[in-house]
PDB file of C-alpha atoms in Angstrom:
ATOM      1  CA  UNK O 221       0.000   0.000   0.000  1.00  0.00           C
ATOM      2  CA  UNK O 222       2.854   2.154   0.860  1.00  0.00           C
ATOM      3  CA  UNK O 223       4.660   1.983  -2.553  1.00  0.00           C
ATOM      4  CA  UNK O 224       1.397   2.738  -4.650  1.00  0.00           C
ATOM      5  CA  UNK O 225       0.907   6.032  -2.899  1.00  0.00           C
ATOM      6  CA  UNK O 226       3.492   7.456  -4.245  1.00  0.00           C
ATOM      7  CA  UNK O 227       2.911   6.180  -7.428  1.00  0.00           C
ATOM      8  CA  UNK O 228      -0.307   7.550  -7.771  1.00  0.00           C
ATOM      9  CA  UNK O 229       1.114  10.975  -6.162  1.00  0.00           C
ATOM     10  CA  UNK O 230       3.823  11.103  -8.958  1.00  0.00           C
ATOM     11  CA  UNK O 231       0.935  10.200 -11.609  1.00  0.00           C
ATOM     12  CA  UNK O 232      -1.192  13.045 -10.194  1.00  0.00           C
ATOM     13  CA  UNK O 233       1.421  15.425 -10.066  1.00  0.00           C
ATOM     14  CA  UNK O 234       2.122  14.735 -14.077  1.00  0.00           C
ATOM     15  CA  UNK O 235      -1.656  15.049 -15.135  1.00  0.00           C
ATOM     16  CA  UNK O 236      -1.955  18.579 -13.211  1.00  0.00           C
ATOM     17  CA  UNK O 237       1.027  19.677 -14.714  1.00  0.00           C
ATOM     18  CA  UNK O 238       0.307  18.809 -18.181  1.00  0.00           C
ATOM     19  CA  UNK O 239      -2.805  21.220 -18.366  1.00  0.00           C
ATOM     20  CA  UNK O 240      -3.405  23.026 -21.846  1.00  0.00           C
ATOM     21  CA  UNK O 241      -3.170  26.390 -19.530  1.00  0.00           C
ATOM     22  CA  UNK O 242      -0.233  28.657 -20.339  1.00  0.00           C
ATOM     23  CA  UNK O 243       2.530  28.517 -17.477  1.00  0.00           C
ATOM     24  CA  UNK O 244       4.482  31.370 -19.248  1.00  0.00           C
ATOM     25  CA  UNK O 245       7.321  29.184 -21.102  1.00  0.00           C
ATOM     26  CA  UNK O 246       8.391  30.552 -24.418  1.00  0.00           C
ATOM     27  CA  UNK O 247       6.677  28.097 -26.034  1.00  0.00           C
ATOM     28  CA  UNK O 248       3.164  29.409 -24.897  1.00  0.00           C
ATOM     29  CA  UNK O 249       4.013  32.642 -26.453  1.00  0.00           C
ATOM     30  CA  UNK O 250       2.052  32.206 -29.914  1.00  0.00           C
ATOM     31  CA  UNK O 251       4.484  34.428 -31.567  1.00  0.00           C
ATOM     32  CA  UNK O 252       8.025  31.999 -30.975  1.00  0.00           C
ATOM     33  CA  UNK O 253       8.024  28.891 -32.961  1.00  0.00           C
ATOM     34  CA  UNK O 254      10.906  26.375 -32.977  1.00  0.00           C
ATOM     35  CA  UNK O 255      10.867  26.735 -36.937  1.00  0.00           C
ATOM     36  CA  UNK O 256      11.987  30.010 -36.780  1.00  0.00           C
ATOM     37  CA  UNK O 257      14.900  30.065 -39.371  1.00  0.00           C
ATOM     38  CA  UNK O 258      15.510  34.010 -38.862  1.00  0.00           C
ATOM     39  CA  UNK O 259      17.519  36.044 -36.984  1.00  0.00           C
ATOM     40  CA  UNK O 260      18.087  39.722 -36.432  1.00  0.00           C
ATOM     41  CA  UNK O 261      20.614  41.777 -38.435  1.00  0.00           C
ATOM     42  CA  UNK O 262      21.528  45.436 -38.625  1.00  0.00           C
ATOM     43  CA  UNK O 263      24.223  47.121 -40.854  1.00  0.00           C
ATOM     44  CA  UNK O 264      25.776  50.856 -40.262  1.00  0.00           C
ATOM     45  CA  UNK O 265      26.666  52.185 -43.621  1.00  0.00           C
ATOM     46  CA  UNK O 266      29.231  54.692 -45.246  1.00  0.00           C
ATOM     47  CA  UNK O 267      28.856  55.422 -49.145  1.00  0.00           C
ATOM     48  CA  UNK O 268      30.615  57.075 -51.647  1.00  0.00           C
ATOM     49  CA  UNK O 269      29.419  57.849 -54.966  1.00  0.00           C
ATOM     50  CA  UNK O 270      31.202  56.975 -58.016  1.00  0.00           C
ATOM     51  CA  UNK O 271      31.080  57.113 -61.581  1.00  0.00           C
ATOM     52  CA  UNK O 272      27.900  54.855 -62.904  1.00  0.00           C
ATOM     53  CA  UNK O 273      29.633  51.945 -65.464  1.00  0.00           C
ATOM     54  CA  UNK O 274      27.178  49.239 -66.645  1.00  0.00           C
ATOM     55  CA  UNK O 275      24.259  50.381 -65.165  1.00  0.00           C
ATOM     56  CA  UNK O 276      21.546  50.682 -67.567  1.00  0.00           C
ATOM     57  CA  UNK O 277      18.480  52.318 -66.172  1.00  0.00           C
ATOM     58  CA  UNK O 278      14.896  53.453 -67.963  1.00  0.00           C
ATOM     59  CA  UNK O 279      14.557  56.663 -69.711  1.00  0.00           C
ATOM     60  CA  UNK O 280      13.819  59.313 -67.236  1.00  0.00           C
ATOM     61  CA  UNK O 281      15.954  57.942 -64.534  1.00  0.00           C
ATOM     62  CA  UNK O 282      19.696  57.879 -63.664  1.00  0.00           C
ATOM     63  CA  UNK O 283      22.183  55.556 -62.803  1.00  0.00           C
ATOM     64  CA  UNK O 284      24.163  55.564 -59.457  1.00  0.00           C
ATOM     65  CA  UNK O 285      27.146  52.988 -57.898  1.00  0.00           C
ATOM     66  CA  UNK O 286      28.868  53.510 -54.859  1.00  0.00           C
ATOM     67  CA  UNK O 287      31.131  51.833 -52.662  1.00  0.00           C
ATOM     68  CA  UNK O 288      30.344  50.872 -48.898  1.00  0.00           C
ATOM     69  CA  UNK O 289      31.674  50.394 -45.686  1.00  0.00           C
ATOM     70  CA  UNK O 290      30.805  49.785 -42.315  1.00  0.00           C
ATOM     71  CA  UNK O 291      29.499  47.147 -39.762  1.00  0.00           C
ATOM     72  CA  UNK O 292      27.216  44.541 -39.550  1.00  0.00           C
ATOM     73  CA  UNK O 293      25.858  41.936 -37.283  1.00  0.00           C
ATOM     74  CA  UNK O 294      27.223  38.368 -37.944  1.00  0.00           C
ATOM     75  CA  UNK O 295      29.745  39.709 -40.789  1.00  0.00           C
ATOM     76  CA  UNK O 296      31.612  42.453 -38.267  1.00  0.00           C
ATOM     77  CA  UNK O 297      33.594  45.288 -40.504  1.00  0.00           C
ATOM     78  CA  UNK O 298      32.248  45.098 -44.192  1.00  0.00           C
ATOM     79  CA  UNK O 299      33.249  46.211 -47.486  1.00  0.00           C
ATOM     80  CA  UNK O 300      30.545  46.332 -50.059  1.00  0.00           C
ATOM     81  CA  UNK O 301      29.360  47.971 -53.783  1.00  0.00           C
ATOM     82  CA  UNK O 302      26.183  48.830 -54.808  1.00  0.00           C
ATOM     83  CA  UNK O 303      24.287  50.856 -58.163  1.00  0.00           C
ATOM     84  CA  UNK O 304      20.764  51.439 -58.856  1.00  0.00           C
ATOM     85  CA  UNK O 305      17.906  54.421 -61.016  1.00  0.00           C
ATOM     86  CA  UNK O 306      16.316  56.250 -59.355  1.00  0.00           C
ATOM     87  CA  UNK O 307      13.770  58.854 -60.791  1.00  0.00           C
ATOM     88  CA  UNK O 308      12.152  61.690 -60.057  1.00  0.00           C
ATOM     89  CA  UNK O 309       8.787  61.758 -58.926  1.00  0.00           C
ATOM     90  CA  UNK O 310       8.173  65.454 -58.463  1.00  0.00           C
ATOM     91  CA  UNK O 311       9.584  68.809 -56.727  1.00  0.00           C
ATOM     92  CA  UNK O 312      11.912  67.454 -53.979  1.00  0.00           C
ATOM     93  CA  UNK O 313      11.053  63.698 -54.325  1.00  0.00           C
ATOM     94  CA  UNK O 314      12.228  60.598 -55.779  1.00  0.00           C
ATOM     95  CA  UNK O 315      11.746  56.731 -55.981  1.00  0.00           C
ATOM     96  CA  UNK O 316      14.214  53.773 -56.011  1.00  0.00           C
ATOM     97  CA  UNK O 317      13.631  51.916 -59.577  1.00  0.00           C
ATOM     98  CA  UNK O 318      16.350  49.272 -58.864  1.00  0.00           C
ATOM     99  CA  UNK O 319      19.223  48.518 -56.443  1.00  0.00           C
ATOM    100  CA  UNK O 320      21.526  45.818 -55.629  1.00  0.00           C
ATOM    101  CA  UNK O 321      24.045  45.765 -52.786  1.00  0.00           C
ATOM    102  CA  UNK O 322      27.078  43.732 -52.342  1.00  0.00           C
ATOM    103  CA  UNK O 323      28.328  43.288 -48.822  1.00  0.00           C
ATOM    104  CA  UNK O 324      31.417  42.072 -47.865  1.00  0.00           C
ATOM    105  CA  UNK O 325      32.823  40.221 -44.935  1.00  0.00           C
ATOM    106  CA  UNK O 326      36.494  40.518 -43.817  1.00  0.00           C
ATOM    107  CA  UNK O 327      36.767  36.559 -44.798  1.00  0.00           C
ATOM    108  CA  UNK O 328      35.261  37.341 -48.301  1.00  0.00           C
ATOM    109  CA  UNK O 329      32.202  35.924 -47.441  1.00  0.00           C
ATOM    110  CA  UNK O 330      29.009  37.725 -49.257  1.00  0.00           C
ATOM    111  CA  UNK O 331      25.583  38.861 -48.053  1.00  0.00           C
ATOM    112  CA  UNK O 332      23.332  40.245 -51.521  1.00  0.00           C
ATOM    113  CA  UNK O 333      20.461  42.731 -51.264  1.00  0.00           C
ATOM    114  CA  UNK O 334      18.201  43.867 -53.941  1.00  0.00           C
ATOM    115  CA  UNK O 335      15.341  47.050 -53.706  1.00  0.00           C
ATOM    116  CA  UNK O 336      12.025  45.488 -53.268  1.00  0.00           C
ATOM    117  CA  UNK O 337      10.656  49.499 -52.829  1.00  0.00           C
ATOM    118  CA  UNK O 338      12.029  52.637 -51.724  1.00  0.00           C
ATOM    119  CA  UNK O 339      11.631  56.373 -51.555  1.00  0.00           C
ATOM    120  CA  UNK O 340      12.924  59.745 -50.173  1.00  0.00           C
ATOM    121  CA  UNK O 341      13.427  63.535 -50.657  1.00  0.00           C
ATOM    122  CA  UNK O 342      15.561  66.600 -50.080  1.00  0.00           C
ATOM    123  CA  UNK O 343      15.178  67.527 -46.864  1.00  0.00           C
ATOM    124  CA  UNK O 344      17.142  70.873 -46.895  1.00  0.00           C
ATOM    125  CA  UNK O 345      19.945  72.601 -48.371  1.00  0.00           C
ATOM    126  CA  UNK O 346      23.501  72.906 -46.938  1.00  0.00           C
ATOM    127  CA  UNK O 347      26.959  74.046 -48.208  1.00  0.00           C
ATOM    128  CA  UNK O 348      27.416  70.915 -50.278  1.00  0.00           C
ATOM    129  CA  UNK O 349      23.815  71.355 -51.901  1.00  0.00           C
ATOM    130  CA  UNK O 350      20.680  69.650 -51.194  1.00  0.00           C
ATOM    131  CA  UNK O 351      20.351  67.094 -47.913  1.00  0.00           C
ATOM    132  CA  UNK O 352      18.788  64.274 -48.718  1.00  0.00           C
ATOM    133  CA  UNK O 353      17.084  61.506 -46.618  1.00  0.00           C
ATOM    134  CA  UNK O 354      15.498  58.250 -47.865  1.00  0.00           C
ATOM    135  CA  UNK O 355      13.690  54.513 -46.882  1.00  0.00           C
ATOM    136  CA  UNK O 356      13.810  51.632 -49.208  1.00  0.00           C
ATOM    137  CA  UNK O 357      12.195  48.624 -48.551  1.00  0.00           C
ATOM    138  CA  UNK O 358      15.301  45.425 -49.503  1.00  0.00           C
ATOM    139  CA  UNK O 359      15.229  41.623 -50.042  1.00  0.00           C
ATOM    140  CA  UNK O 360      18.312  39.171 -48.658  1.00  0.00           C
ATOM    141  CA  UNK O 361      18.710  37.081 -52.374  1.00  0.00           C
ATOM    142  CA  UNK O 362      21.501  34.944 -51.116  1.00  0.00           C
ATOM    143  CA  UNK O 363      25.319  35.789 -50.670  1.00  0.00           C
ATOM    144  CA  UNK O 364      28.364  33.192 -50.736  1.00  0.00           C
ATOM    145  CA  UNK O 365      30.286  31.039 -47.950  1.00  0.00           C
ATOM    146  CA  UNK O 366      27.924  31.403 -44.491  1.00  0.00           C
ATOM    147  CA  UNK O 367      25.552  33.599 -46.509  1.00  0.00           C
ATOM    148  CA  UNK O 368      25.002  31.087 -49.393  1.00  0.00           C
ATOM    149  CA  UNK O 369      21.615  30.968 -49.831  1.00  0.00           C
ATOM    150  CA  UNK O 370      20.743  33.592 -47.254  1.00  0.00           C
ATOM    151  CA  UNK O 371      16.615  35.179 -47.423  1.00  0.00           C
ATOM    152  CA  UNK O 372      15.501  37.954 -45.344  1.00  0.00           C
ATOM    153  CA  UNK O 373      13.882  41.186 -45.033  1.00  0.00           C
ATOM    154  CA  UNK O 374      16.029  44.799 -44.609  1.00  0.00           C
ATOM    155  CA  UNK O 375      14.681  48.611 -44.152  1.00  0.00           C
ATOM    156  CA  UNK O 376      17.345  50.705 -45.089  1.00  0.00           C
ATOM    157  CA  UNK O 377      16.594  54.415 -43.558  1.00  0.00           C
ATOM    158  CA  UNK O 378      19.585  56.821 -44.903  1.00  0.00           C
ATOM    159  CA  UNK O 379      20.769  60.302 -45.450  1.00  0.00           C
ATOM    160  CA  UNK O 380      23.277  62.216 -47.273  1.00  0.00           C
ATOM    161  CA  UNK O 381      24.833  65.904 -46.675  1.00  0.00           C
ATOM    162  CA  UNK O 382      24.935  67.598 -50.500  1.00  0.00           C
ATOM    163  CA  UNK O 383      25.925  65.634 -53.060  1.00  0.00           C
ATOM    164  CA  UNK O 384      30.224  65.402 -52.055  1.00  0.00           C
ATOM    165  CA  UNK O 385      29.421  64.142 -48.366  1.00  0.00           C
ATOM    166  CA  UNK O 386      29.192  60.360 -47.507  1.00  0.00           C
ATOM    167  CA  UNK O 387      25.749  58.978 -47.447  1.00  0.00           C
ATOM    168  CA  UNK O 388      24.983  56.990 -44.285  1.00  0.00           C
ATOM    169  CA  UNK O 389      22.368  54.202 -43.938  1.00  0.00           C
ATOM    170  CA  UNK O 390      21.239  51.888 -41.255  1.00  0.00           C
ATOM    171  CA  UNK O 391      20.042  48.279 -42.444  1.00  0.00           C
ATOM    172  CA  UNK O 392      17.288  46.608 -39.932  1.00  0.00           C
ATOM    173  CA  UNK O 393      15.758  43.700 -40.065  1.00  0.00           C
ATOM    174  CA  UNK O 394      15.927  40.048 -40.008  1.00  0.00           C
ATOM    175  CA  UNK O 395      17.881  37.484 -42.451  1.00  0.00           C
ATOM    176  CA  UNK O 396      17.742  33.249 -42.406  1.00  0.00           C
ATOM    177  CA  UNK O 397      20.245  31.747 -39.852  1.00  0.00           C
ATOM    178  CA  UNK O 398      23.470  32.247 -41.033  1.00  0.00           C
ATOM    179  CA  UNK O 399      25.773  28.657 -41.605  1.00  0.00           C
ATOM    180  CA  UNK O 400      29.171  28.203 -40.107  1.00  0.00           C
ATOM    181  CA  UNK O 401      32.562  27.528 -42.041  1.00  0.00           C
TER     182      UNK O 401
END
């Protein structure tokens, strides 16, 4: 009699604790899920505009390339490219047409970005002409070594001082889990 007491006790003691009421764990939160393949990622950005070669853009639009560096999370200090149109949409406005972005890892590794949408407009005037501040909307499309295959989601928010000052940008948002080498 004495050894099915606690028997029974331990059997109790499961079936109360496995009630479908939330005790608070992680996994009750309806918003974390074990299949989540993403994980966060934020870049600090320096450009510098250069001369446009190979870029072919509609009519009414013009080219732009510049080179990059900076920092970001899980590739540390980064080189990088990009070129893209843009157009004008109207006194003091314009729209991204299309972008790409190269960025590079000290190890050579690669993380690619292309404009899903984007916008922005002058926002002053300064020595070095018009400041200009902008949003664009950017797709992870894959990358090389840890990045190979890579999908995510950026927002890019940036600005830039006249046209002979640096831009600066700040990439949010969330890209697949990363592999090792």
């Amino acid at each position: 009699m004495y050894t099915v007491r606690p028997a029974i006790l331990l059997a109790a003691t499961l079936l109360l604790g496995c009630t479908s009421e939330p005790t608070g764990f992680p996994l009750d939160d309806p918003s974390f899920s074990v299949n989540d393949q993403t994980v966060p990622f934020k870049a600090t950005l320096e450009g510098v505009a250069q001369n446009p070669t190979g870029v072919v853009c509609p009519i009414g639009s013009f080219a732009g390339s510049f080179s990059l560096t900076g920092h970001a999370s899980h590739m540390g200090k980064i080189t990088g490219d990009g070129s893209g149109c843009t157009a004008f949409t109207g006194p003091g406005t314009f729209v991204f047409l299309a972008s790409t972005n190269r960025l590079v890892a000290a190890n050579g590794d690669e993380l690619w970005l292309t404009l899903a949408s984007g916008s922005g407009a002058v926002v002053g005037f300064g020595p070095n002409g018009p400041k200009l501040a902008w949003t664009a909307q950017k797709d992870v499309t894959g990358g090389t070594g840890r990045f190979a295959g890579a999908t995510g989601h950026v927002t890019e928010t940036g600005t830039q001082d006249g046209f002979t000052a640096p831009s600066v940008a700040v990439l949010e948002g969330r890209i697949s889990r990363v592999g090792a080498r």
